[in-house]
PDB file of C-alpha atoms in Angstrom:
ATOM      1  CA  MET A   1     121.685  42.736  98.641  1.00 49.00           C
ATOM      2  CA  THR A   2     120.711  43.275  95.045  1.00 75.00           C
ATOM      3  CA  ALA A   3     116.933  42.953  95.405  1.00 85.00           C
ATOM      4  CA  PRO A   4     115.015  45.821  97.000  1.00 92.00           C
ATOM      5  CA  ILE A   5     114.195  45.371 100.676  1.00 95.00           C
ATOM      6  CA  SER A   6     110.609  46.566 100.187  1.00 96.00           C
ATOM      7  CA  ARG A   7     108.240  47.481  97.398  1.00 96.00           C
ATOM      8  CA  PHE A   8     107.978  50.899  99.080  1.00 97.00           C
ATOM      9  CA  SER A   9     110.688  53.551  99.188  1.00 95.00           C
ATOM     10  CA  ILE A  10     113.053  53.727 102.147  1.00 95.00           C
ATOM     11  CA  PRO A  11     113.940  57.195 103.445  1.00 95.00           C
ATOM     12  CA  ASP A  12     117.535  58.336 103.801  1.00 94.00           C
ATOM     13  CA  LEU A  13     118.877  58.125 107.327  1.00 93.00           C
ATOM     14  CA  ALA A  14     119.560  61.870 107.328  1.00 93.00           C
ATOM     15  CA  ASP A  15     115.887  62.602 106.588  1.00 95.00           C
ATOM     16  CA  LEU A  16     114.505  60.615 109.531  1.00 96.00           C
ATOM     17  CA  PRO A  17     113.355  62.175 112.815  1.00 97.00           C
ATOM     18  CA  GLU A  18     116.158  62.203 115.381  1.00 97.00           C
ATOM     19  CA  ASP A  19     114.607  59.577 117.704  1.00 97.00           C
ATOM     20  CA  ILE A  20     114.205  57.085 114.843  1.00 97.00           C
ATOM     21  CA  ARG A  21     117.699  57.775 113.506  1.00 97.00           C
ATOM     22  CA  VAL A  22     119.129  57.167 116.998  1.00 96.00           C
ATOM     23  CA  LYS A  23     117.197  53.878 117.301  1.00 96.00           C
ATOM     24  CA  LEU A  24     118.419  52.658 113.905  1.00 96.00           C
ATOM     25  CA  LEU A  25     122.016  53.481 114.772  1.00 96.00           C
ATOM     26  CA  ALA A  26     121.704  51.744 118.158  1.00 96.00           C
ATOM     27  CA  VAL A  27     120.308  48.606 116.513  1.00 96.00           C
ATOM     28  CA  GLN A  28     123.114  48.698 113.945  1.00 96.00           C
ATOM     29  CA  GLU A  29     125.690  49.048 116.727  1.00 96.00           C
ATOM     30  CA  LYS A  30     124.273  46.065 118.619  1.00 94.00           C
ATOM     31  CA  ALA A  31     123.492  43.719 115.704  1.00 93.00           C
ATOM     32  CA  GLY A  32     126.105  44.832 113.181  1.00 95.00           C
ATOM     33  CA  PHE A  33     123.387  45.663 110.635  1.00 96.00           C
ATOM     34  CA  VAL A  34     119.960  47.307 110.504  1.00 96.00           C
ATOM     35  CA  PRO A  35     117.140  44.776 110.143  1.00 97.00           C
ATOM     36  CA  ASN A  36     115.026  45.654 107.141  1.00 97.00           C
ATOM     37  CA  VAL A  37     111.862  45.942 109.239  1.00 97.00           C
ATOM     38  CA  PHE A  38     113.332  49.076 110.841  1.00 97.00           C
ATOM     39  CA  LEU A  39     114.160  50.572 107.466  1.00 97.00           C
ATOM     40  CA  THR A  40     110.818  49.665 105.908  1.00 97.00           C
ATOM     41  CA  LEU A  41     108.725  51.045 108.766  1.00 97.00           C
ATOM     42  CA  SER A  42     110.856  54.189 109.113  1.00 97.00           C
ATOM     43  CA  ARG A  43     108.942  55.710 106.176  1.00 97.00           C
ATOM     44  CA  ARG A  44     105.974  56.164 108.564  1.00 97.00           C
ATOM     45  CA  PRO A  45     107.493  57.641 111.776  1.00 98.00           C
ATOM     46  CA  ASP A  46     104.354  57.606 113.950  1.00 98.00           C
ATOM     47  CA  GLU A  47     103.604  54.005 113.003  1.00 97.00           C
ATOM     48  CA  PHE A  48     107.276  53.069 113.508  1.00 98.00           C
ATOM     49  CA  ARG A  49     107.165  54.393 117.061  1.00 98.00           C
ATOM     50  CA  ALA A  50     103.852  52.664 117.867  1.00 98.00           C
ATOM     51  CA  PHE A  51     104.949  49.362 116.304  1.00 98.00           C
ATOM     52  CA  PHE A  52     108.232  49.151 118.183  1.00 97.00           C
ATOM     53  CA  ALA A  53     106.740  50.366 121.460  1.00 97.00           C
ATOM     54  CA  TYR A  54     104.221  47.499 121.388  1.00 98.00           C
ATOM     55  CA  HIS A  55     106.807  45.042 120.047  1.00 97.00           C
ATOM     56  CA  ASP A  56     109.191  45.845 122.883  1.00 96.00           C
ATOM     57  CA  ALA A  57     106.426  45.746 125.508  1.00 97.00           C
ATOM     58  CA  LEU A  58     105.552  42.199 124.406  1.00 97.00           C
ATOM     59  CA  MET A  59     108.940  40.767 123.529  1.00 97.00           C
ATOM     60  CA  GLU A  60     111.482  42.379 125.848  1.00 93.00           C
ATOM     61  CA  LYS A  61     109.859  42.017 129.252  1.00 91.00           C
ATOM     62  CA  ASP A  62     111.055  39.673 131.955  1.00 88.00           C
ATOM     63  CA  GLY A  63     108.991  37.090 133.779  1.00 85.00           C
ATOM     64  CA  GLY A  64     106.354  34.640 132.648  1.00 93.00           C
ATOM     65  CA  LEU A  65     107.264  33.311 129.228  1.00 97.00           C
ATOM     66  CA  THR A  66     110.949  33.064 128.422  1.00 96.00           C
ATOM     67  CA  LYS A  67     112.314  35.217 125.628  1.00 96.00           C
ATOM     68  CA  ALA A  68     112.903  32.020 123.621  1.00 97.00           C
ATOM     69  CA  GLU A  69     109.246  31.000 124.104  1.00 98.00           C
ATOM     70  CA  ARG A  70     108.139  34.438 122.912  1.00 98.00           C
ATOM     71  CA  GLU A  71     110.228  33.997 119.765  1.00 98.00           C
ATOM     72  CA  MET A  72     108.852  30.465 119.340  1.00 98.00           C
ATOM     73  CA  ILE A  73     105.340  31.954 119.167  1.00 98.00           C
ATOM     74  CA  VAL A  74     106.478  34.431 116.508  1.00 98.00           C
ATOM     75  CA  VAL A  75     108.146  31.744 114.386  1.00 98.00           C
ATOM     76  CA  ALA A  76     105.226  29.288 114.572  1.00 98.00           C
ATOM     77  CA  THR A  77     102.536  31.857 113.803  1.00 98.00           C
ATOM     78  CA  SER A  78     104.630  33.559 111.111  1.00 98.00           C
ATOM     79  CA  GLY A  79     105.147  30.198 109.430  1.00 98.00           C
ATOM     80  CA  ALA A  80     101.393  29.628 109.431  1.00 97.00           C
ATOM     81  CA  ASN A  81     100.887  33.137 108.024  1.00 97.00           C
ATOM     82  CA  GLN A  82     103.529  32.503 105.336  1.00 97.00           C
ATOM     83  CA  CYS A  83     105.630  35.475 106.395  1.00 98.00           C
ATOM     84  CA  GLN A  84     109.122  34.905 105.068  1.00 97.00           C
ATOM     85  CA  TYR A  85     110.580  37.984 106.771  1.00 98.00           C
ATOM     86  CA  CYS A  86     109.393  37.103 110.275  1.00 98.00           C
ATOM     87  CA  VAL A  87     110.218  33.399 110.005  1.00 98.00           C
ATOM     88  CA  VAL A  88     113.761  34.177 108.895  1.00 98.00           C
ATOM     89  CA  ALA A  89     114.418  37.113 111.248  1.00 98.00           C
ATOM     90  CA  HIS A  90     112.748  35.705 114.349  1.00 98.00           C
ATOM     91  CA  GLY A  91     114.015  32.227 113.536  1.00 98.00           C
ATOM     92  CA  ALA A  92     117.527  33.635 113.925  1.00 97.00           C
ATOM     93  CA  ILE A  93     116.613  35.198 117.263  1.00 97.00           C
ATOM     94  CA  LEU A  94     114.947  31.958 118.423  1.00 98.00           C
ATOM     95  CA  ARG A  95     118.034  29.908 117.559  1.00 97.00           C
ATOM     96  CA  ILE A  96     120.175  32.292 119.594  1.00 96.00           C
ATOM     97  CA  ARG A  97     117.827  32.591 122.577  1.00 96.00           C
ATOM     98  CA  ALA A  98     117.111  28.851 122.730  1.00 96.00           C
ATOM     99  CA  LYS A  99     120.766  27.997 122.037  1.00 95.00           C
ATOM    100  CA  ASN A 100     119.441  25.407 119.589  1.00 96.00           C
ATOM    101  CA  PRO A 101     120.299  25.575 115.866  1.00 95.00           C
ATOM    102  CA  GLN A 102     117.446  23.233 114.828  1.00 95.00           C
ATOM    103  CA  ILE A 103     114.479  24.594 116.768  1.00 97.00           C
ATOM    104  CA  ALA A 104     113.472  27.491 114.501  1.00 97.00           C
ATOM    105  CA  ASP A 105     113.236  25.363 111.371  1.00 97.00           C
ATOM    106  CA  GLN A 106     111.252  22.698 113.227  1.00 97.00           C
ATOM    107  CA  VAL A 107     108.820  25.207 114.717  1.00 98.00           C
ATOM    108  CA  ALA A 108     108.361  27.127 111.459  1.00 97.00           C
ATOM    109  CA  ILE A 109     107.518  24.019 109.437  1.00 96.00           C
ATOM    110  CA  ASN A 110     105.452  21.985 111.928  1.00 97.00           C
ATOM    111  CA  TYR A 111     105.731  22.726 115.635  1.00 97.00           C
ATOM    112  CA  ARG A 112     103.768  19.548 116.410  1.00 97.00           C
ATOM    113  CA  LYS A 113     106.823  17.531 115.347  1.00 97.00           C
ATOM    114  CA  ALA A 114     109.407  19.883 116.855  1.00 97.00           C
ATOM    115  CA  ASP A 115     111.624  18.981 119.784  1.00 96.00           C
ATOM    116  CA  ILE A 116     109.622  21.024 122.293  1.00 97.00           C
ATOM    117  CA  THR A 117     107.941  20.288 125.614  1.00 97.00           C
ATOM    118  CA  PRO A 118     104.225  19.452 125.982  1.00 97.00           C
ATOM    119  CA  ARG A 119     103.869  22.832 127.723  1.00 98.00           C
ATOM    120  CA  GLN A 120     105.354  24.639 124.717  1.00 98.00           C
ATOM    121  CA  ARG A 121     103.145  22.654 122.359  1.00 98.00           C
ATOM    122  CA  ALA A 122     100.051  23.768 124.311  1.00 98.00           C
ATOM    123  CA  MET A 123     101.352  27.353 124.121  1.00 98.00           C
ATOM    124  CA  LEU A 124     101.750  27.090 120.343  1.00 98.00           C
ATOM    125  CA  ASP A 125      98.368  25.384 119.890  1.00 98.00           C
ATOM    126  CA  TYR A 126      96.785  28.432 121.511  1.00 98.00           C
ATOM    127  CA  ALA A 127      98.985  30.927 119.643  1.00 98.00           C
ATOM    128  CA  LEU A 128      98.073  29.383 116.288  1.00 98.00           C
ATOM    129  CA  LYS A 129      94.388  29.451 117.170  1.00 98.00           C
ATOM    130  CA  VAL A 130      94.640  33.148 118.016  1.00 98.00           C
ATOM    131  CA  ALA A 131      96.625  33.868 114.833  1.00 97.00           C
ATOM    132  CA  LEU A 132      94.351  31.942 112.482  1.00 97.00           C
ATOM    133  CA  ARG A 133      90.960  31.421 114.158  1.00 97.00           C
ATOM    134  CA  ALA A 134      90.686  33.893 117.023  1.00 97.00           C
ATOM    135  CA  GLN A 135      86.898  33.878 116.753  1.00 97.00           C
ATOM    136  CA  GLU A 136      86.957  30.243 117.977  1.00 98.00           C
ATOM    137  CA  VAL A 137      88.938  30.887 121.189  1.00 98.00           C
ATOM    138  CA  ASP A 138      86.908  29.805 124.206  1.00 98.00           C
ATOM    139  CA  ASP A 139      87.294  29.043 127.908  1.00 97.00           C
ATOM    140  CA  ALA A 140      88.452  25.485 127.179  1.00 98.00           C
ATOM    141  CA  ASP A 141      91.527  26.908 125.442  1.00 98.00           C
ATOM    142  CA  LEU A 142      92.452  28.862 128.545  1.00 98.00           C
ATOM    143  CA  ALA A 143      91.786  25.835 130.779  1.00 98.00           C
ATOM    144  CA  ALA A 144      94.164  23.759 128.654  1.00 97.00           C
ATOM    145  CA  LEU A 145      96.892  26.364 129.153  1.00 98.00           C
ATOM    146  CA  ARG A 146      96.248  26.602 132.890  1.00 98.00           C
ATOM    147  CA  ALA A 147      96.654  22.818 133.099  1.00 98.00           C
ATOM    148  CA  HIS A 148     100.218  23.360 131.858  1.00 98.00           C
ATOM    149  CA  GLY A 149     100.925  25.996 134.507  1.00 97.00           C
ATOM    150  CA  PHE A 150     100.282  29.155 132.496  1.00 98.00           C
ATOM    151  CA  GLY A 151      98.706  32.022 134.430  1.00 97.00           C
ATOM    152  CA  ASP A 152      96.399  34.687 133.055  1.00 97.00           C
ATOM    153  CA  GLU A 153      99.256  37.101 132.283  1.00 97.00           C
ATOM    154  CA  ASP A 154     101.086  34.362 130.354  1.00 97.00           C
ATOM    155  CA  ILE A 155      97.912  33.510 128.437  1.00 98.00           C
ATOM    156  CA  TRP A 156      97.419  37.187 127.584  1.00 98.00           C
ATOM    157  CA  ASP A 157     101.041  37.405 126.403  1.00 98.00           C
ATOM    158  CA  ILE A 158     100.711  34.317 124.191  1.00 98.00           C
ATOM    159  CA  GLY A 159      97.583  35.729 122.557  1.00 98.00           C
ATOM    160  CA  ALA A 160      98.917  39.268 122.274  1.00 98.00           C
ATOM    161  CA  ILE A 161     102.168  38.115 120.658  1.00 98.00           C
ATOM    162  CA  ALA A 162     100.230  35.956 118.180  1.00 98.00           C
ATOM    163  CA  ALA A 163      97.874  38.846 117.373  1.00 98.00           C
ATOM    164  CA  PHE A 164     100.611  41.457 117.077  1.00 98.00           C
ATOM    165  CA  PHE A 165     102.660  39.291 114.752  1.00 98.00           C
ATOM    166  CA  ALA A 166      99.613  38.441 112.642  1.00 97.00           C
ATOM    167  CA  MET A 167      99.510  42.176 111.925  1.00 97.00           C
ATOM    168  CA  SER A 168     103.278  42.306 111.447  1.00 98.00           C
ATOM    169  CA  ASN A 169     103.139  39.322 109.061  1.00 98.00           C
ATOM    170  CA  ARG A 170     100.564  41.104 106.951  1.00 98.00           C
ATOM    171  CA  LEU A 171     102.629  44.297 106.825  1.00 97.00           C
ATOM    172  CA  ALA A 172     105.748  42.349 105.871  1.00 98.00           C
ATOM    173  CA  ASN A 173     103.885  40.510 103.120  1.00 98.00           C
ATOM    174  CA  MET A 174     102.153  43.680 101.878  1.00 98.00           C
ATOM    175  CA  THR A 175     105.475  45.507 101.620  1.00 98.00           C
ATOM    176  CA  SER A 176     107.315  42.441 100.264  1.00 97.00           C
ATOM    177  CA  MET A 177     109.882  42.965 102.998  1.00 97.00           C
ATOM    178  CA  ARG A 178     113.067  41.035 102.290  1.00 97.00           C
ATOM    179  CA  PRO A 179     114.932  39.370 105.178  1.00 97.00           C
ATOM    180  CA  ASN A 180     118.477  40.597 105.696  1.00 96.00           C
ATOM    181  CA  ASP A 181     121.051  38.096 104.473  1.00 94.00           C
ATOM    182  CA  GLU A 182     122.711  38.205 107.919  1.00 95.00           C
ATOM    183  CA  PHE A 183     119.733  36.453 109.536  1.00 96.00           C
ATOM    184  CA  TYR A 184     120.144  33.190 107.624  1.00 95.00           C
ATOM    185  CA  LEU A 185     123.298  32.026 109.390  1.00 93.00           C
ATOM    186  CA  MET A 186     122.726  33.522 112.840  1.00 93.00           C
ATOM    187  CA  GLY A 187     122.583  30.933 115.614  1.00 93.00           C
ATOM    188  CA  ARG A 188     123.250  27.980 113.317  1.00 91.00           C
ATOM    189  CA  LEU A 189     126.880  27.388 114.272  1.00 81.00           C
ATOM    190  CA  PRO A 190     128.648  27.864 117.599  1.00 68.00           C
ATOM    191  CA  LYS A 191     130.550  31.120 117.888  1.00 68.00           C
ATOM    192  CA  ALA A 192     134.276  30.771 117.363  1.00 62.00           C
ATOM    193  CA  GLY A 193     136.311  31.687 120.308  1.00 57.00           C
TER     194      GLY A 193
END
């Protein structure tokens, strides 16, 4: 990459606290590269730890929403919030988790026209309302989700993911965080083998 990954300085790996250095190296081992969000946030160790603890609590748990549905929420709300980093990075993850090379682009541009189920559309309707007009959320919104089989924990997760990524989108835009080049092709073509 020739352009900077952030408008803020990135610390050297050797200067990071041990727990953050270990996390960055583990992510690099698993993904083959370090996503720029890790590097950008590493300049503020306490915030890094809090951010990824909440991220992982929302995005890595089992049960309720599928991991692909969780990523779908991130991509739809990040598109609405004009967050290039999150659309590109989480779009890659969505393509992989959904095993669908078209879904991320569809959801990022206009989920209402995407090849998704009515249940997923209701989920994204609610997520977008939380991300953009949370002050308007009312009991009718929750009733609409319950009609599609979502329970209270699912509804909380949808809203919490939308809210968390609204904050993440703003941080990414504030820092001018650049998506890693590796994200653009991930999940678009079947793996050779």
